Amino acid sequence: MSHSLISKLERHGPLSDEEKNVLREVTSRVRDYGPRQDIVREGDSPTESSLILEGFACRHNNLADGRRQITAFHISGDFADLHAFLLGKMDDGVSSITPCKVALVPHSALREITKTYPHLTRVLWFTTLVDGAVHREWMTGLGRLDARERVAHVLCELFLRLQAVGLTRDHSFELPITQTELADAFGLSTVHVNRTLQDLRGEGLVTSQGKTVVINDWERLQQVAQFDPEYLHGDQKVERD
Amino acid sequence: MSHSLISKLERHGPLSDEEKNVLREVTSRVRDYGPRQDIVREGDSPTESSLILEGFACRHNNLADGRRQITAFHISGDFADLHAFLLGKMDDGVSSITPCKVALVPHSALREITKTYPHLTRVLWFTTLVDGAVHREWMTGLGRLDARERVAHVLCELFLRLQAVGLTRDHSFELPITQTELADAFGLSTVHVNRTLQDLRGEGLVTSQGKTVVINDWERLQQVAQFDPEYLHGDQKVERD
DNA sequence: CGCTGTCTTGAAAGGACTCAACGCCGGTGG
DNA sequence: CCACCGGCGTTGAGTCCTTTCAAGACAGCG
């Protein structure tokens, strides 16, 4: 398996051998998590950041009364809490969904990168900005799309993001996320997520067998979701000096 | 008036004279906008970023059918579209709400900063990470708080952010934002925002006269909103090498 | 003084929620 | 090998929060 972070970052422009070596070095310490475990807790001040190598994870905010909002899904190649490097204290939590293989990158190493490798720094900064763009898109969904549009939107997004790291086959992919978790991401109740998925299936837009989702009509699914992949900035290059 | 960006950044640790001079230089080109004007449009690829010096502005996502979501409010000292420096293409738009005084910072100057001033780079990166944290908090509101809680939450946030730049007096501040704009930020209809504000006033939590908002019961307002200022990272320091 | 944008109000409709229960499946232990 | 168990998906019915539509009041501005 090639290095998921390097191949992700290289979508935004080539890295030098030296830069790639640095990345390989700082991501060499790996840790495994079981399903549905805390990787970082809200309020923690971690001294290393978690790069997801394998598996599904999520970030979430929890309210005192038990309500919770999942603010992002993370897959191979994603830095789930790179923001903690500079923010220090976690304002959100990171948890595994499936079993995960995670590289733990010391903040000291990241600091060293920012001191010595301006281009690499910009590329890492870039990835946190894409996170922000995805957040804004989700806000738009949460605020202005109805349940059907919202569900369709996240399916579109996950399909493209998984495709980018080679985790799709044709128009299908594995979605090992429970409807309860989807509900916490969509800002809906579990019951309503269930009914909405049935609607999408009933319209022939998607099919699902177990954890496998098949997108039957990509065009129409995008239309329903008003999905424009622009916000993922998949082809955007980060200029070198 | 002191430099709003410098004083904002210095909340997160002292800057050297050289760094401050660089910031003064790159923010010297100023432009004025009238109320409710586009500052940057979605889809643009600006070559400079907009630092709000005075006035209220917002970022927003617009859907094809006219629905729109405001994803952030920006005030003095905020870089409204620093993300465009690396993302290149705007996935959202920036508009003034009130008349605004804006410093236009060339991306070439920002690139130069990332090449020469690692600490300043980290501090700028930091500000975009705080934007992300605020986005996550808003997502939580949009997904999991009801109208009353959501309105209370944004009032709490704006109060603290305005206080940080000296734009409050005791427990009151100017909020020159129409209810329609608030609705687009809260993901509610204008009518419901109106009724919700009446409720909050009725409960004695806030008072408003014209565009002035008075927070009568800060404690209770925070409770209603389940507001925890942690996510604003106001006191977080960015370490120097 | 009239215009226009904003705030306010009422009534009816609708999308999503809650509560409650049931079926299905994989895992576990006897 | 089978019965039990817990997690997950599914369904039905009633309720509630928020929306939509429509119209009136108010205030600032030319």
PDB file of N, CA and C in Angstrom, chain A residues 123-217:
ATOM      1  N   VAL A 123       1.005  23.208   2.188  1.00  0.00           N
ATOM      2  CA  VAL A 123       0.165  22.080   1.759  1.00  0.00           C
ATOM      3  C   VAL A 123      -0.645  21.540   2.935  1.00  0.00           C
ATOM      4  N   LEU A 124      -0.009  21.455   4.097  1.00  0.00           N
ATOM      5  CA  LEU A 124      -0.745  20.994   5.282  1.00  0.00           C
ATOM      6  C   LEU A 124      -1.825  22.006   5.672  1.00  0.00           C
ATOM      7  N   TRP A 125      -1.461  23.253   5.635  1.00  0.00           N
ATOM      8  CA  TRP A 125      -2.440  24.327   5.889  1.00  0.00           C
ATOM      9  C   TRP A 125      -3.616  24.163   4.926  1.00  0.00           C
ATOM     10  N   PHE A 126      -3.272  23.947   3.673  1.00  0.00           N
ATOM     11  CA  PHE A 126      -4.279  23.754   2.634  1.00  0.00           C
ATOM     12  C   PHE A 126      -5.300  22.689   3.030  1.00  0.00           C
ATOM     13  N   THR A 127      -4.813  21.553   3.544  1.00  0.00           N
ATOM     14  CA  THR A 127      -5.758  20.484   3.880  1.00  0.00           C
ATOM     15  C   THR A 127      -6.720  20.919   4.988  1.00  0.00           C
ATOM     16  N   THR A 128      -6.239  21.749   5.910  1.00  0.00           N
ATOM     17  CA  THR A 128      -7.169  22.215   6.953  1.00  0.00           C
ATOM     18  C   THR A 128      -8.167  23.209   6.370  1.00  0.00           C
ATOM     19  N   LEU A 129      -7.758  23.915   5.318  1.00  0.00           N
ATOM     20  CA  LEU A 129      -8.693  24.834   4.673  1.00  0.00           C
ATOM     21  C   LEU A 129      -9.768  24.076   3.907  1.00  0.00           C
ATOM     22  N   VAL A 130      -9.404  22.951   3.333  1.00  0.00           N
ATOM     23  CA  VAL A 130     -10.416  22.120   2.674  1.00  0.00           C
ATOM     24  C   VAL A 130     -11.401  21.595   3.711  1.00  0.00           C
ATOM     25  N   ASP A 131     -10.892  21.186   4.865  1.00  0.00           N
ATOM     26  CA  ASP A 131     -11.803  20.815   5.956  1.00  0.00           C
ATOM     27  C   ASP A 131     -12.807  21.931   6.213  1.00  0.00           C
ATOM     28  N   GLY A 132     -12.304  23.146   6.248  1.00  0.00           N
ATOM     29  CA  GLY A 132     -13.184  24.291   6.483  1.00  0.00           C
ATOM     30  C   GLY A 132     -14.222  24.427   5.385  1.00  0.00           C
ATOM     31  N   ALA A 133     -13.797  24.232   4.148  1.00  0.00           N
ATOM     32  CA  ALA A 133     -14.735  24.336   3.021  1.00  0.00           C
ATOM     33  C   ALA A 133     -15.814  23.264   3.136  1.00  0.00           C
ATOM     34  N   VAL A 134     -15.422  22.083   3.556  1.00  0.00           N
ATOM     35  CA  VAL A 134     -16.401  21.006   3.732  1.00  0.00           C
ATOM     36  C   VAL A 134     -17.357  21.371   4.868  1.00  0.00           C
ATOM     37  N   HIS A 135     -16.825  21.928   5.916  1.00  0.00           N
ATOM     38  CA  HIS A 135     -17.685  22.392   7.012  1.00  0.00           C
ATOM     39  C   HIS A 135     -18.733  23.377   6.501  1.00  0.00           C
ATOM     40  N   ARG A 136     -18.292  24.317   5.697  1.00  0.00           N
ATOM     41  CA  ARG A 136     -19.251  25.311   5.186  1.00  0.00           C
ATOM     42  C   ARG A 136     -20.323  24.655   4.347  1.00  0.00           C
ATOM     43  N   GLU A 137     -19.917  23.678   3.554  1.00  0.00           N
ATOM     44  CA  GLU A 137     -20.895  22.983   2.726  1.00  0.00           C
ATOM     45  C   GLU A 137     -21.896  22.223   3.600  1.00  0.00           C
ATOM     46  N   TRP A 138     -21.387  21.612   4.639  1.00  0.00           N
ATOM     47  CA  TRP A 138     -22.294  20.900   5.553  1.00  0.00           C
ATOM     48  C   TRP A 138     -23.229  21.880   6.251  1.00  0.00           C
ATOM     49  N   MET A 139     -22.729  23.049   6.634  1.00  0.00           N
ATOM     50  CA  MET A 139     -23.572  24.060   7.258  1.00  0.00           C
ATOM     51  C   MET A 139     -24.716  24.413   6.323  1.00  0.00           C
ATOM     52  N   THR A 140     -24.375  24.579   5.054  1.00  0.00           N
ATOM     53  CA  THR A 140     -25.398  24.915   4.076  1.00  0.00           C
ATOM     54  C   THR A 140     -26.437  23.807   4.013  1.00  0.00           C
ATOM     55  N   GLY A 141     -25.968  22.575   4.044  1.00  0.00           N
ATOM     56  CA  GLY A 141     -26.902  21.461   4.043  1.00  0.00           C
ATOM     57  C   GLY A 141     -27.776  21.464   5.284  1.00  0.00           C
ATOM     58  N   LEU A 142     -27.145  21.608   6.452  1.00  0.00           N
ATOM     59  CA  LEU A 142     -27.881  21.572   7.715  1.00  0.00           C
ATOM     60  C   LEU A 142     -28.888  22.711   7.814  1.00  0.00           C
ATOM     61  N   GLY A 143     -28.482  23.863   7.273  1.00  0.00           N
ATOM     62  CA  GLY A 143     -29.354  25.029   7.403  1.00  0.00           C
ATOM     63  C   GLY A 143     -30.421  25.116   6.340  1.00  0.00           C
ATOM     64  N   ARG A 144     -30.084  24.692   5.118  1.00  0.00           N
ATOM     65  CA  ARG A 144     -30.979  25.004   4.004  1.00  0.00           C
ATOM     66  C   ARG A 144     -31.462  23.853   3.158  1.00  0.00           C
ATOM     67  N   LEU A 145     -30.936  22.657   3.363  1.00  0.00           N
ATOM     68  CA  LEU A 145     -31.441  21.529   2.583  1.00  0.00           C
ATOM     69  C   LEU A 145     -32.400  20.702   3.425  1.00  0.00           C
ATOM     70  N   ASP A 146     -33.378  20.096   2.773  1.00  0.00           N
ATOM     71  CA  ASP A 146     -34.250  19.198   3.531  1.00  0.00           C
ATOM     72  C   ASP A 146     -33.586  17.826   3.629  1.00  0.00           C
ATOM     73  N   ALA A 147     -34.223  16.934   4.342  1.00  0.00           N
ATOM     74  CA  ALA A 147     -33.606  15.650   4.670  1.00  0.00           C
ATOM     75  C   ALA A 147     -33.117  14.905   3.426  1.00  0.00           C
ATOM     76  N   ARG A 148     -33.958  14.846   2.419  1.00  0.00           N
ATOM     77  CA  ARG A 148     -33.616  14.092   1.212  1.00  0.00           C
ATOM     78  C   ARG A 148     -32.389  14.684   0.536  1.00  0.00           C
ATOM     79  N   GLU A 149     -32.368  15.984   0.406  1.00  0.00           N
ATOM     80  CA  GLU A 149     -31.240  16.657  -0.233  1.00  0.00           C
ATOM     81  C   GLU A 149     -29.965  16.468   0.584  1.00  0.00           C
ATOM     82  N   ARG A 150     -30.115  16.545   1.875  1.00  0.00           N
ATOM     83  CA  ARG A 150     -28.960  16.425   2.761  1.00  0.00           C
ATOM     84  C   ARG A 150     -28.318  15.054   2.656  1.00  0.00           C
ATOM     85  N   VAL A 151     -29.145  14.029   2.716  1.00  0.00           N
ATOM     86  CA  VAL A 151     -28.628  12.668   2.630  1.00  0.00           C
ATOM     87  C   VAL A 151     -27.944  12.468   1.279  1.00  0.00           C
ATOM     88  N   ALA A 152     -28.597  12.908   0.227  1.00  0.00           N
ATOM     89  CA  ALA A 152     -28.017  12.774  -1.113  1.00  0.00           C
ATOM     90  C   ALA A 152     -26.675  13.491  -1.174  1.00  0.00           C
ATOM     91  N   HIS A 153     -26.604  14.644  -0.525  1.00  0.00           N
ATOM     92  CA  HIS A 153     -25.379  15.437  -0.593  1.00  0.00           C
ATOM     93  C   HIS A 153     -24.197  14.720   0.038  1.00  0.00           C
ATOM     94  N   VAL A 154     -24.416  14.178   1.211  1.00  0.00           N
ATOM     95  CA  VAL A 154     -23.305  13.482   1.876  1.00  0.00           C
ATOM     96  C   VAL A 154     -22.913  12.221   1.108  1.00  0.00           C
ATOM     97  N   LEU A 155     -23.871  11.560   0.518  1.00  0.00           N
ATOM     98  CA  LEU A 155     -23.522  10.394  -0.297  1.00  0.00           C
ATOM     99  C   LEU A 155     -22.638  10.807  -1.468  1.00  0.00           C
ATOM    100  N   CYS A 156     -22.984  11.909  -2.110  1.00  0.00           N
ATOM    101  CA  CYS A 156     -22.154  12.409  -3.217  1.00  0.00           C
ATOM    102  C   CYS A 156     -20.745  12.711  -2.715  1.00  0.00           C
ATOM    103  N   GLU A 157     -20.670  13.428  -1.601  1.00  0.00           N
ATOM    104  CA  GLU A 157     -19.359  13.804  -1.083  1.00  0.00           C
ATOM    105  C   GLU A 157     -18.525  12.582  -0.731  1.00  0.00           C
ATOM    106  N   LEU A 158     -19.110  11.665  -0.006  1.00  0.00           N
ATOM    107  CA  LEU A 158     -18.340  10.490   0.396  1.00  0.00           C
ATOM    108  C   LEU A 158     -17.898   9.688  -0.820  1.00  0.00           C
ATOM    109  N   PHE A 159     -18.757   9.590  -1.808  1.00  0.00           N
ATOM    110  CA  PHE A 159     -18.375   8.843  -3.002  1.00  0.00           C
ATOM    111  C   PHE A 159     -17.119   9.447  -3.630  1.00  0.00           C
ATOM    112  N   LEU A 160     -17.113  10.752  -3.807  1.00  0.00           N
ATOM    113  CA  LEU A 160     -15.953  11.374  -4.440  1.00  0.00           C
ATOM    114  C   LEU A 160     -14.707  11.277  -3.584  1.00  0.00           C
ATOM    115  N   ARG A 161     -14.867  11.475  -2.288  1.00  0.00           N
ATOM    116  CA  ARG A 161     -13.691  11.424  -1.421  1.00  0.00           C
ATOM    117  C   ARG A 161     -13.125  10.009  -1.353  1.00  0.00           C
ATOM    118  N   LEU A 162     -13.998   9.027  -1.322  1.00  0.00           N
ATOM    119  CA  LEU A 162     -13.522   7.643  -1.301  1.00  0.00           C
ATOM    120  C   LEU A 162     -12.891   7.282  -2.637  1.00  0.00           C
ATOM    121  N   GLN A 163     -13.475   7.785  -3.701  1.00  0.00           N
ATOM    122  CA  GLN A 163     -12.915   7.534  -5.026  1.00  0.00           C
ATOM    123  C   GLN A 163     -11.491   8.065  -5.117  1.00  0.00           C
ATOM    124  N   ALA A 164     -11.281   9.231  -4.525  1.00  0.00           N
ATOM    125  CA  ALA A 164      -9.958   9.869  -4.595  1.00  0.00           C
ATOM    126  C   ALA A 164      -8.883   9.024  -3.918  1.00  0.00           C
ATOM    127  N   VAL A 165      -9.277   8.197  -2.964  1.00  0.00           N
ATOM    128  CA  VAL A 165      -8.276   7.340  -2.327  1.00  0.00           C
ATOM    129  C   VAL A 165      -8.449   5.882  -2.725  1.00  0.00           C
ATOM    130  N   GLY A 166      -9.194   5.671  -3.809  1.00  0.00           N
ATOM    131  CA  GLY A 166      -9.282   4.330  -4.363  1.00  0.00           C
ATOM    132  C   GLY A 166     -10.156   3.366  -3.586  1.00  0.00           C
ATOM    133  N   LEU A 167     -11.126   3.894  -2.870  1.00  0.00           N
ATOM    134  CA  LEU A 167     -11.979   3.021  -2.065  1.00  0.00           C
ATOM    135  C   LEU A 167     -13.375   2.838  -2.665  1.00  0.00           C
ATOM    136  N   THR A 168     -13.491   3.071  -3.963  1.00  0.00           N
ATOM    137  CA  THR A 168     -14.771   2.804  -4.626  1.00  0.00           C
ATOM    138  C   THR A 168     -14.547   1.753  -5.705  1.00  0.00           C
ATOM    139  N   ARG A 169     -15.638   1.141  -6.162  1.00  0.00           N
ATOM    140  CA  ARG A 169     -15.553   0.269  -7.323  1.00  0.00           C
ATOM    141  C   ARG A 169     -16.741   0.643  -8.184  1.00  0.00           C
ATOM    142  N   ASP A 170     -16.464   1.076  -9.408  1.00  0.00           N
ATOM    143  CA  ASP A 170     -17.514   1.597 -10.276  1.00  0.00           C
ATOM    144  C   ASP A 170     -18.277   2.671  -9.505  1.00  0.00           C
ATOM    145  N   HIS A 171     -19.541   2.399  -9.272  1.00  0.00           N
ATOM    146  CA  HIS A 171     -20.322   3.387  -8.554  1.00  0.00           C
ATOM    147  C   HIS A 171     -20.770   2.883  -7.201  1.00  0.00           C
ATOM    148  N   SER A 172     -19.967   2.045  -6.606  1.00  0.00           N
ATOM    149  CA  SER A 172     -20.348   1.566  -5.288  1.00  0.00           C
ATOM    150  C   SER A 172     -19.202   1.725  -4.298  1.00  0.00           C
ATOM    151  N   PHE A 173     -19.551   1.744  -3.042  1.00  0.00           N
ATOM    152  CA  PHE A 173     -18.536   1.849  -1.993  1.00  0.00           C
ATOM    153  C   PHE A 173     -19.081   1.302  -0.682  1.00  0.00           C
ATOM    154  N   GLU A 174     -18.174   1.018   0.204  1.00  0.00           N
ATOM    155  CA  GLU A 174     -18.560   0.518   1.518  1.00  0.00           C
ATOM    156  C   GLU A 174     -18.850   1.699   2.437  1.00  0.00           C
ATOM    157  N   LEU A 175     -19.995   1.666   3.089  1.00  0.00           N
ATOM    158  CA  LEU A 175     -20.358   2.727   4.026  1.00  0.00           C
ATOM    159  C   LEU A 175     -20.678   2.107   5.377  1.00  0.00           C
ATOM    160  N   PRO A 176     -19.638   1.903   6.185  1.00  0.00           N
ATOM    161  CA  PRO A 176     -19.824   1.185   7.443  1.00  0.00           C
ATOM    162  C   PRO A 176     -20.280   2.097   8.557  1.00  0.00           C
ATOM    163  N   ILE A 177     -21.300   2.897   8.278  1.00  0.00           N
ATOM    164  CA  ILE A 177     -21.773   3.896   9.231  1.00  0.00           C
ATOM    165  C   ILE A 177     -23.221   3.589   9.552  1.00  0.00           C
ATOM    166  N   THR A 178     -23.556   3.520  10.822  1.00  0.00           N
ATOM    167  CA  THR A 178     -24.935   3.203  11.189  1.00  0.00           C
ATOM    168  C   THR A 178     -25.856   4.380  10.906  1.00  0.00           C
ATOM    169  N   GLN A 179     -27.129   4.092  10.833  1.00  0.00           N
ATOM    170  CA  GLN A 179     -28.098   5.161  10.568  1.00  0.00           C
ATOM    171  C   GLN A 179     -28.136   6.152  11.727  1.00  0.00           C
ATOM    172  N   THR A 180     -27.839   5.685  12.908  1.00  0.00           N
ATOM    173  CA  THR A 180     -27.780   6.597  14.055  1.00  0.00           C
ATOM    174  C   THR A 180     -26.638   7.593  13.881  1.00  0.00           C
ATOM    175  N   GLU A 181     -25.516   7.119  13.393  1.00  0.00           N
ATOM    176  CA  GLU A 181     -24.399   8.025  13.158  1.00  0.00           C
ATOM    177  C   GLU A 181     -24.707   8.979  12.005  1.00  0.00           C
ATOM    178  N   LEU A 182     -25.311   8.438  10.963  1.00  0.00           N
ATOM    179  CA  LEU A 182     -25.711   9.320   9.865  1.00  0.00           C
ATOM    180  C   LEU A 182     -26.644  10.412  10.384  1.00  0.00           C
ATOM    181  N   ALA A 183     -27.567   9.994  11.247  1.00  0.00           N
ATOM    182  CA  ALA A 183     -28.508  10.967  11.800  1.00  0.00           C
ATOM    183  C   ALA A 183     -27.775  12.083  12.528  1.00  0.00           C
ATOM    184  N   ASP A 184     -26.750  11.722  13.296  1.00  0.00           N
ATOM    185  CA  ASP A 184     -25.984  12.740  14.020  1.00  0.00           C
ATOM    186  C   ASP A 184     -25.184  13.629  13.073  1.00  0.00           C
ATOM    187  N   ALA A 185     -24.881  13.136  11.919  1.00  0.00           N
ATOM    188  CA  ALA A 185     -24.181  13.968  10.939  1.00  0.00           C
ATOM    189  C   ALA A 185     -25.162  14.878  10.194  1.00  0.00           C
ATOM    190  N   PHE A 186     -26.349  14.352   9.908  1.00  0.00           N
ATOM    191  CA  PHE A 186     -27.336  15.107   9.128  1.00  0.00           C
ATOM    192  C   PHE A 186     -28.151  16.055   9.987  1.00  0.00           C
ATOM    193  N   GLY A 187     -28.051  15.923  11.276  1.00  0.00           N
ATOM    194  CA  GLY A 187     -28.922  16.717  12.137  1.00  0.00           C
ATOM    195  C   GLY A 187     -30.365  16.241  12.054  1.00  0.00           C
ATOM    196  N   LEU A 188     -30.556  14.925  11.907  1.00  0.00           N
ATOM    197  CA  LEU A 188     -31.906  14.351  11.806  1.00  0.00           C
ATOM    198  C   LEU A 188     -32.062  13.277  12.878  1.00  0.00           C
ATOM    199  N   SER A 189     -33.269  12.757  13.018  1.00  0.00           N
ATOM    200  CA  SER A 189     -33.455  11.606  13.908  1.00  0.00           C
ATOM    201  C   SER A 189     -33.161  10.329  13.127  1.00  0.00           C
ATOM    202  N   THR A 190     -32.827   9.296  13.854  1.00  0.00           N
ATOM    203  CA  THR A 190     -32.534   8.015  13.208  1.00  0.00           C
ATOM    204  C   THR A 190     -33.716   7.554  12.368  1.00  0.00           C
ATOM    205  N   VAL A 191     -34.881   7.681  12.922  1.00  0.00           N
ATOM    206  CA  VAL A 191     -36.088   7.252  12.214  1.00  0.00           C
ATOM    207  C   VAL A 191     -36.219   7.957  10.868  1.00  0.00           C
ATOM    208  N   HIS A 192     -35.946   9.243  10.885  1.00  0.00           N
ATOM    209  CA  HIS A 192     -36.127   9.991   9.645  1.00  0.00           C
ATOM    210  C   HIS A 192     -35.047   9.665   8.611  1.00  0.00           C
ATOM    211  N   VAL A 193     -33.854   9.388   9.090  1.00  0.00           N
ATOM    212  CA  VAL A 193     -32.795   8.963   8.172  1.00  0.00           C
ATOM    213  C   VAL A 193     -33.217   7.674   7.488  1.00  0.00           C
ATOM    214  N   ASN A 194     -33.727   6.767   8.277  1.00  0.00           N
ATOM    215  CA  ASN A 194     -34.180   5.490   7.731  1.00  0.00           C
ATOM    216  C   ASN A 194     -35.215   5.715   6.616  1.00  0.00           C
ATOM    217  N   ARG A 195     -36.184   6.545   6.895  1.00  0.00           N
ATOM    218  CA  ARG A 195     -37.241   6.779   5.891  1.00  0.00           C
ATOM    219  C   ARG A 195     -36.697   7.503   4.675  1.00  0.00           C
ATOM    220  N   THR A 196     -35.779   8.416   4.910  1.00  0.00           N
ATOM    221  CA  THR A 196     -35.227   9.162   3.786  1.00  0.00           C
ATOM    222  C   THR A 196     -34.409   8.255   2.874  1.00  0.00           C
ATOM    223  N   LEU A 197     -33.635   7.357   3.488  1.00  0.00           N
ATOM    224  CA  LEU A 197     -32.872   6.407   2.672  1.00  0.00           C
ATOM    225  C   LEU A 197     -33.811   5.521   1.867  1.00  0.00           C
ATOM    226  N   GLN A 198     -34.907   5.134   2.488  1.00  0.00           N
ATOM    227  CA  GLN A 198     -35.880   4.332   1.751  1.00  0.00           C
ATOM    228  C   GLN A 198     -36.420   5.102   0.553  1.00  0.00           C
ATOM    229  N   ASP A 199     -36.665   6.386   0.742  1.00  0.00           N
ATOM    230  CA  ASP A 199     -37.142   7.204  -0.370  1.00  0.00           C
ATOM    231  C   ASP A 199     -36.140   7.205  -1.511  1.00  0.00           C
ATOM    232  N   LEU A 200     -34.869   7.461  -1.167  1.00  0.00           N
ATOM    233  CA  LEU A 200     -33.840   7.518  -2.207  1.00  0.00           C
ATOM    234  C   LEU A 200     -33.733   6.177  -2.924  1.00  0.00           C
ATOM    235  N   ARG A 201     -33.836   5.110  -2.161  1.00  0.00           N
ATOM    236  CA  ARG A 201     -33.809   3.793  -2.788  1.00  0.00           C
ATOM    237  C   ARG A 201     -35.047   3.612  -3.669  1.00  0.00           C
ATOM    238  N   GLY A 202     -36.176   4.022  -3.137  1.00  0.00           N
ATOM    239  CA  GLY A 202     -37.429   3.885  -3.881  1.00  0.00           C
ATOM    240  C   GLY A 202     -37.410   4.644  -5.200  1.00  0.00           C
ATOM    241  N   GLU A 203     -36.739   5.776  -5.217  1.00  0.00           N
ATOM    242  CA  GLU A 203     -36.630   6.554  -6.456  1.00  0.00           C
ATOM    243  C   GLU A 203     -35.608   5.957  -7.412  1.00  0.00           C
ATOM    244  N   GLY A 204     -34.922   4.927  -6.945  1.00  0.00           N
ATOM    245  CA  GLY A 204     -33.936   4.300  -7.818  1.00  0.00           C
ATOM    246  C   GLY A 204     -32.620   5.038  -7.889  1.00  0.00           C
ATOM    247  N   LEU A 205     -32.385   5.992  -6.980  1.00  0.00           N
ATOM    248  CA  LEU A 205     -31.126   6.737  -7.017  1.00  0.00           C
ATOM    249  C   LEU A 205     -29.972   5.917  -6.456  1.00  0.00           C
ATOM    250  N   VAL A 206     -30.231   5.207  -5.396  1.00  0.00           N
ATOM    251  CA  VAL A 206     -29.187   4.372  -4.790  1.00  0.00           C
ATOM    252  C   VAL A 206     -29.762   2.999  -4.444  1.00  0.00           C
ATOM    253  N   THR A 207     -28.876   2.062  -4.280  1.00  0.00           N
ATOM    254  CA  THR A 207     -29.237   0.733  -3.806  1.00  0.00           C
ATOM    255  C   THR A 207     -28.298   0.440  -2.657  1.00  0.00           C
ATOM    256  N   SER A 208     -28.736  -0.380  -1.715  1.00  0.00           N
ATOM    257  CA  SER A 208     -27.765  -0.782  -0.706  1.00  0.00           C
ATOM    258  C   SER A 208     -27.985  -2.223  -0.300  1.00  0.00           C
ATOM    259  N   GLN A 209     -26.900  -2.915  -0.172  1.00  0.00           N
ATOM    260  CA  GLN A 209     -26.937  -4.305   0.281  1.00  0.00           C
ATOM    261  C   GLN A 209     -25.933  -4.377   1.411  1.00  0.00           C
ATOM    262  N   GLY A 210     -26.461  -4.513   2.618  1.00  0.00           N
ATOM    263  CA  GLY A 210     -25.573  -4.505   3.769  1.00  0.00           C
ATOM    264  C   GLY A 210     -24.921  -3.140   3.875  1.00  0.00           C
ATOM    265  N   LYS A 211     -23.612  -3.133   3.969  1.00  0.00           N
ATOM    266  CA  LYS A 211     -22.910  -1.861   4.112  1.00  0.00           C
ATOM    267  C   LYS A 211     -22.463  -1.292   2.762  1.00  0.00           C
ATOM    268  N   THR A 212     -22.785  -1.984   1.710  1.00  0.00           N
ATOM    269  CA  THR A 212     -22.395  -1.507   0.386  1.00  0.00           C
ATOM    270  C   THR A 212     -23.468  -0.592  -0.200  1.00  0.00           C
ATOM    271  N   VAL A 213     -23.048   0.579  -0.632  1.00  0.00           N
ATOM    272  CA  VAL A 213     -23.966   1.513  -1.278  1.00  0.00           C
ATOM    273  C   VAL A 213     -23.646   1.553  -2.768  1.00  0.00           C
ATOM    274  N   VAL A 214     -24.660   1.448  -3.592  1.00  0.00           N
ATOM    275  CA  VAL A 214     -24.475   1.587  -5.034  1.00  0.00           C
ATOM    276  C   VAL A 214     -25.213   2.830  -5.493  1.00  0.00           C
ATOM    277  N   ILE A 215     -24.497   3.692  -6.183  1.00  0.00           N
ATOM    278  CA  ILE A 215     -25.145   4.878  -6.737  1.00  0.00           C
ATOM    279  C   ILE A 215     -25.609   4.537  -8.142  1.00  0.00           C
ATOM    280  N   ASN A 216     -26.933   4.481  -8.291  1.00  0.00           N
ATOM    281  CA  ASN A 216     -27.474   4.042  -9.575  1.00  0.00           C
ATOM    282  C   ASN A 216     -27.571   5.175 -10.570  1.00  0.00           C
ATOM    283  N   ASP A 217     -27.794   6.359 -10.083  1.00  0.00           N
ATOM    284  CA  ASP A 217     -27.986   7.489 -10.992  1.00  0.00           C
ATOM    285  C   ASP A 217     -27.235   8.697 -10.441  1.00  0.00           C
TER     286      ASP A 217
END
